[in-house]
PDB file of C-alpha atoms in Angstrom:
ATOM      1  CA  MET A 127      12.341  -9.013  31.248  1.00 48.00           C
ATOM      2  CA  GLY A 128       9.806  -7.198  29.037  1.00 50.00           C
ATOM      3  CA  LYS A 129       6.783  -5.847  30.125  1.00 51.00           C
ATOM      4  CA  LEU A 130       3.528  -8.062  29.329  1.00 46.00           C
ATOM      5  CA  LYS A 131       0.975  -5.889  27.807  1.00 53.00           C
ATOM      6  CA  PRO A 132      -2.575  -6.558  29.296  1.00 51.00           C
ATOM      7  CA  ILE A 133      -5.257  -7.908  26.853  1.00 52.00           C
ATOM      8  CA  LYS A 134      -8.377  -5.695  27.134  1.00 51.00           C
ATOM      9  CA  LEU A 135     -11.710  -7.072  25.626  1.00 46.00           C
ATOM     10  CA  PHE A 136     -12.748  -5.694  22.712  1.00 44.00           C
ATOM     11  CA  ALA A 137      -9.262  -3.929  22.176  1.00 51.00           C
ATOM     12  CA  GLU A 138      -8.820  -4.652  18.544  1.00 59.00           C
ATOM     13  CA  PHE A 139     -11.899  -3.625  16.299  1.00 66.00           C
ATOM     14  CA  ASN A 140     -11.637  -7.043  14.522  1.00 66.00           C
ATOM     15  CA  ILE A 141     -13.302  -8.977  17.496  1.00 69.00           C
ATOM     16  CA  ALA A 142     -15.921  -6.523  17.954  1.00 70.00           C
ATOM     17  CA  LEU A 143     -16.289  -7.005  13.823  1.00 72.00           C
ATOM     18  CA  LEU A 144     -16.709 -10.863  14.165  1.00 72.00           C
ATOM     19  CA  VAL A 145     -18.929 -10.761  16.891  1.00 72.00           C
ATOM     20  CA  LEU A 146     -21.434  -8.377  15.141  1.00 75.00           C
ATOM     21  CA  VAL A 147     -21.158 -10.836  11.961  1.00 75.00           C
ATOM     22  CA  PHE A 148     -21.886 -13.906  14.288  1.00 74.00           C
ATOM     23  CA  ILE A 149     -24.668 -11.787  15.930  1.00 75.00           C
ATOM     24  CA  SER A 150     -26.085 -11.386  12.192  1.00 75.00           C
ATOM     25  CA  ILE A 151     -25.616 -15.024  10.950  1.00 72.00           C
ATOM     26  CA  PHE A 152     -27.453 -16.247  14.358  1.00 70.00           C
ATOM     27  CA  LEU A 153     -30.233 -13.845  14.463  1.00 70.00           C
ATOM     28  CA  LEU A 154     -30.959 -14.633  10.901  1.00 70.00           C
ATOM     29  CA  ALA A 155     -31.366 -18.648  12.180  1.00 66.00           C
ATOM     30  CA  GLN A 156     -33.441 -17.367  14.510  1.00 66.00           C
ATOM     31  CA  VAL A 157     -35.497 -15.728  12.496  1.00 61.00           C
ATOM     32  CA  MET A 158     -35.969 -18.458  10.289  1.00 64.00           C
ATOM     33  CA  ARG A 159     -36.798 -21.094  12.979  1.00 64.00           C
ATOM     34  CA  GLY A 160     -39.308 -19.551  14.691  1.00 64.00           C
ATOM     35  CA  PRO A 161     -39.945 -19.737  18.555  1.00 69.00           C
ATOM     36  CA  PHE A 162     -39.607 -23.174  18.487  1.00 72.00           C
ATOM     37  CA  LEU A 163     -36.323 -24.848  20.255  1.00 76.00           C
ATOM     38  CA  ILE A 164     -34.540 -27.522  18.487  1.00 76.00           C
ATOM     39  CA  GLY A 165     -34.143 -31.402  19.582  1.00 74.00           C
ATOM     40  CA  ASP A 166     -35.658 -33.334  22.452  1.00 75.00           C
ATOM     41  CA  GLU A 167     -32.948 -32.703  24.915  1.00 76.00           C
ATOM     42  CA  ALA A 168     -33.640 -28.769  24.592  1.00 78.00           C
ATOM     43  CA  TYR A 169     -37.246 -29.372  25.896  1.00 77.00           C
ATOM     44  CA  SER A 170     -35.914 -31.520  28.493  1.00 76.00           C
ATOM     45  CA  ASN A 171     -33.576 -29.224  29.955  1.00 77.00           C
ATOM     46  CA  LEU A 172     -36.361 -26.399  29.946  1.00 79.00           C
ATOM     47  CA  ARG A 173     -38.771 -28.818  31.810  1.00 79.00           C
ATOM     48  CA  THR A 174     -36.059 -29.611  34.185  1.00 79.00           C
ATOM     49  CA  ALA A 175     -35.246 -25.878  34.769  1.00 79.00           C
ATOM     50  CA  GLU A 176     -38.751 -25.327  35.189  1.00 80.00           C
ATOM     51  CA  ASN A 177     -38.841 -27.898  37.847  1.00 79.00           C
ATOM     52  CA  ILE A 178     -36.153 -26.114  39.643  1.00 78.00           C
ATOM     53  CA  LEU A 179     -37.996 -22.908  39.286  1.00 77.00           C
ATOM     54  CA  GLY A 180     -41.208 -24.429  40.781  1.00 76.00           C
ATOM     55  CA  GLU A 181     -40.366 -26.525  43.409  1.00 67.00           C
ATOM     56  CA  ASN A 182     -37.415 -24.066  44.690  1.00 60.00           C
ATOM     57  CA  GLY A 183     -34.918 -26.925  44.423  1.00 69.00           C
ATOM     58  CA  ILE A 184     -33.606 -29.137  42.336  1.00 73.00           C
ATOM     59  CA  PRO A 185     -35.823 -32.131  41.679  1.00 69.00           C
ATOM     60  CA  ASP A 186     -34.682 -35.885  42.544  1.00 70.00           C
ATOM     61  CA  TYR A 187     -37.836 -37.623  41.038  1.00 70.00           C
ATOM     62  CA  ASP A 188     -39.257 -36.885  37.399  1.00 67.00           C
ATOM     63  CA  GLU A 189     -42.835 -37.843  36.937  1.00 68.00           C
ATOM     64  CA  LEU A 190     -42.607 -37.637  33.236  1.00 64.00           C
ATOM     65  CA  SER A 191     -39.526 -39.724  32.063  1.00 67.00           C
ATOM     66  CA  TYR A 192     -40.657 -43.084  31.100  1.00 69.00           C
ATOM     67  CA  GLY A 193     -43.292 -43.066  33.424  1.00 70.00           C
ATOM     68  CA  GLY A 194     -41.304 -41.644  36.595  1.00 69.00           C
ATOM     69  CA  ARG A 195     -37.654 -42.482  37.641  1.00 70.00           C
ATOM     70  CA  ASP A 196     -35.608 -41.022  39.973  1.00 71.00           C
ATOM     71  CA  VAL A 197     -33.193 -38.191  38.255  1.00 70.00           C
ATOM     72  CA  SER A 198     -30.447 -40.012  37.183  1.00 69.00           C
ATOM     73  CA  TYR A 199     -29.354 -37.679  34.044  1.00 73.00           C
ATOM     74  CA  PRO A 200     -27.017 -34.303  34.406  1.00 76.00           C
ATOM     75  CA  ILE A 201     -29.023 -31.463  35.806  1.00 76.00           C
ATOM     76  CA  GLY A 202     -26.101 -28.832  35.421  1.00 80.00           C
ATOM     77  CA  TYR A 203     -26.922 -27.057  32.339  1.00 83.00           C
ATOM     78  CA  SER A 204     -30.569 -26.852  33.436  1.00 81.00           C
ATOM     79  CA  PHE A 205     -29.374 -25.435  36.871  1.00 84.00           C
ATOM     80  CA  LEU A 206     -27.471 -22.682  34.537  1.00 86.00           C
ATOM     81  CA  LEU A 207     -30.648 -22.086  32.503  1.00 86.00           C
ATOM     82  CA  PHE A 208     -32.681 -21.440  35.817  1.00 85.00           C
ATOM     83  CA  LEU A 209     -29.902 -19.345  37.319  1.00 88.00           C
ATOM     84  CA  PHE A 210     -29.682 -17.198  33.929  1.00 88.00           C
ATOM     85  CA  SER A 211     -33.751 -16.545  34.117  1.00 86.00           C
ATOM     86  CA  PHE A 212     -33.688 -16.126  37.910  1.00 85.00           C
ATOM     87  CA  LEU A 213     -30.800 -13.420  37.772  1.00 88.00           C
ATOM     88  CA  SER A 214     -31.977 -11.514  34.397  1.00 86.00           C
ATOM     89  CA  GLY A 215     -35.747 -11.774  35.209  1.00 85.00           C
ATOM     90  CA  THR A 216     -36.760 -13.216  32.123  1.00 81.00           C
ATOM     91  CA  GLY A 217     -38.529 -16.541  31.367  1.00 81.00           C
ATOM     92  CA  ILE A 218     -36.459 -20.233  31.104  1.00 82.00           C
ATOM     93  CA  SER A 219     -37.804 -20.389  27.338  1.00 81.00           C
ATOM     94  CA  PHE A 220     -35.801 -17.179  26.363  1.00 82.00           C
ATOM     95  CA  ALA A 221     -32.839 -18.383  28.637  1.00 84.00           C
ATOM     96  CA  SER A 222     -32.807 -21.556  26.786  1.00 83.00           C
ATOM     97  CA  LYS A 223     -31.946 -19.808  23.421  1.00 83.00           C
ATOM     98  CA  ALA A 224     -29.767 -16.987  24.734  1.00 84.00           C
ATOM     99  CA  VAL A 225     -27.241 -19.327  27.326  1.00 87.00           C
ATOM    100  CA  PRO A 226     -26.210 -21.270  24.260  1.00 87.00           C
ATOM    101  CA  PHE A 227     -25.715 -17.591  21.943  1.00 85.00           C
ATOM    102  CA  MET A 228     -23.708 -16.021  24.811  1.00 86.00           C
ATOM    103  CA  LEU A 229     -21.508 -19.314  25.662  1.00 89.00           C
ATOM    104  CA  SER A 230     -20.778 -19.275  21.896  1.00 87.00           C
ATOM    105  CA  ILE A 231     -20.012 -15.751  22.177  1.00 85.00           C
ATOM    106  CA  PHE A 232     -17.743 -16.024  24.802  1.00 88.00           C
ATOM    107  CA  ASN A 233     -16.199 -19.200  22.883  1.00 89.00           C
ATOM    108  CA  LEU A 234     -15.457 -16.849  20.022  1.00 86.00           C
ATOM    109  CA  VAL A 235     -13.673 -14.111  22.045  1.00 85.00           C
ATOM    110  CA  LEU A 236     -11.759 -16.878  24.004  1.00 89.00           C
ATOM    111  CA  PHE A 237     -10.657 -18.624  20.455  1.00 91.00           C
ATOM    112  CA  TYR A 238      -9.574 -15.049  19.272  1.00 86.00           C
ATOM    113  CA  PHE A 239      -7.599 -13.988  22.653  1.00 87.00           C
ATOM    114  CA  ILE A 240      -5.777 -17.537  22.087  1.00 91.00           C
ATOM    115  CA  LEU A 241      -4.480 -16.324  18.739  1.00 90.00           C
ATOM    116  CA  ILE A 242      -3.333 -13.391  20.033  1.00 88.00           C
ATOM    117  CA  THR A 243      -1.380 -14.954  22.714  1.00 91.00           C
ATOM    118  CA  LEU A 244       0.204 -17.224  20.064  1.00 93.00           C
ATOM    119  CA  ASN A 245       1.415 -14.086  18.241  1.00 89.00           C
ATOM    120  CA  ILE A 246      -0.929 -14.955  14.953  1.00 88.00           C
ATOM    121  CA  SER A 247      -1.071 -12.660  12.554  1.00 86.00           C
ATOM    122  CA  SER A 248      -4.245 -10.112  12.443  1.00 81.00           C
ATOM    123  CA  LYS A 249      -5.312 -11.283   8.911  1.00 81.00           C
ATOM    124  CA  ILE A 250      -5.134 -15.211  10.201  1.00 87.00           C
ATOM    125  CA  ARG A 251      -6.992 -14.292  13.155  1.00 85.00           C
ATOM    126  CA  VAL A 252     -10.002 -12.907  11.565  1.00 81.00           C
ATOM    127  CA  PHE A 253     -10.080 -15.364   9.064  1.00 85.00           C
ATOM    128  CA  SER A 254      -9.475 -18.352  11.123  1.00 89.00           C
ATOM    129  CA  SER A 255     -12.673 -16.730  13.188  1.00 85.00           C
ATOM    130  CA  ILE A 256     -14.721 -16.210  10.718  1.00 83.00           C
ATOM    131  CA  ILE A 257     -14.314 -19.929   9.412  1.00 89.00           C
ATOM    132  CA  LEU A 258     -15.214 -20.919  13.418  1.00 88.00           C
ATOM    133  CA  ILE A 259     -18.118 -18.697  12.757  1.00 82.00           C
ATOM    134  CA  ILE A 260     -19.415 -20.223   9.684  1.00 83.00           C
ATOM    135  CA  SER A 261     -18.679 -24.026  10.842  1.00 87.00           C
ATOM    136  CA  PRO A 262     -21.942 -26.057  11.144  1.00 88.00           C
ATOM    137  CA  THR A 263     -20.504 -27.298  14.785  1.00 88.00           C
ATOM    138  CA  PHE A 264     -20.305 -23.765  16.201  1.00 86.00           C
ATOM    139  CA  LEU A 265     -23.968 -22.731  14.806  1.00 82.00           C
ATOM    140  CA  TYR A 266     -25.244 -25.983  16.128  1.00 85.00           C
ATOM    141  CA  LEU A 267     -23.760 -25.239  19.567  1.00 85.00           C
ATOM    142  CA  ALA A 268     -25.084 -21.627  19.391  1.00 83.00           C
ATOM    143  CA  SER A 269     -28.505 -22.539  18.161  1.00 82.00           C
ATOM    144  CA  VAL A 270     -29.416 -25.489  20.283  1.00 84.00           C
ATOM    145  CA  SER A 271     -29.976 -25.777  24.273  1.00 83.00           C
ATOM    146  CA  THR A 272     -27.770 -28.859  25.357  1.00 84.00           C
ATOM    147  CA  ASN A 273     -25.400 -29.575  27.888  1.00 82.00           C
ATOM    148  CA  VAL A 274     -22.550 -30.152  25.135  1.00 83.00           C
ATOM    149  CA  SER A 275     -22.792 -26.229  24.653  1.00 79.00           C
ATOM    150  CA  MET A 276     -21.816 -25.585  28.441  1.00 79.00           C
ATOM    151  CA  ILE A 277     -19.212 -28.279  28.218  1.00 79.00           C
ATOM    152  CA  VAL A 278     -17.479 -26.929  25.212  1.00 80.00           C
ATOM    153  CA  PHE A 279     -17.068 -23.503  26.792  1.00 74.00           C
ATOM    154  CA  LEU A 280     -15.736 -25.034  29.911  1.00 66.00           C
TER     155      LEU A 280
END
């Protein structure tokens, strides 16, 4: 039996270059957008994460949803925002921009390693990764603070 070679993170120059291209495209979109979040769900997740931070626990009642109601929506992503903010020492508004971006980079690296595992040639790996980077769905998931960003990574 042959010996398996371990795949090292950023072992090839191609993946580092792809991440750099993605970061530049993403930062251009961030500069054009300004300090605002995209969509209602992003602000809802931000508010829920701030409630978790303020109450020191997961809230079970939301006063601002339709005049007040029990929390029946998923709060896992809001907890992830809180956890990132708590561990990094940054604000939750920064976390709601950084977490989808980081999950998208992890998705890109995972996609590239899957292509390596499938023994796809280097040129095709780079080309397909560039197609992934410029796809509207990928850019949306990297830009919008939504539960779907976490689900796609999982």
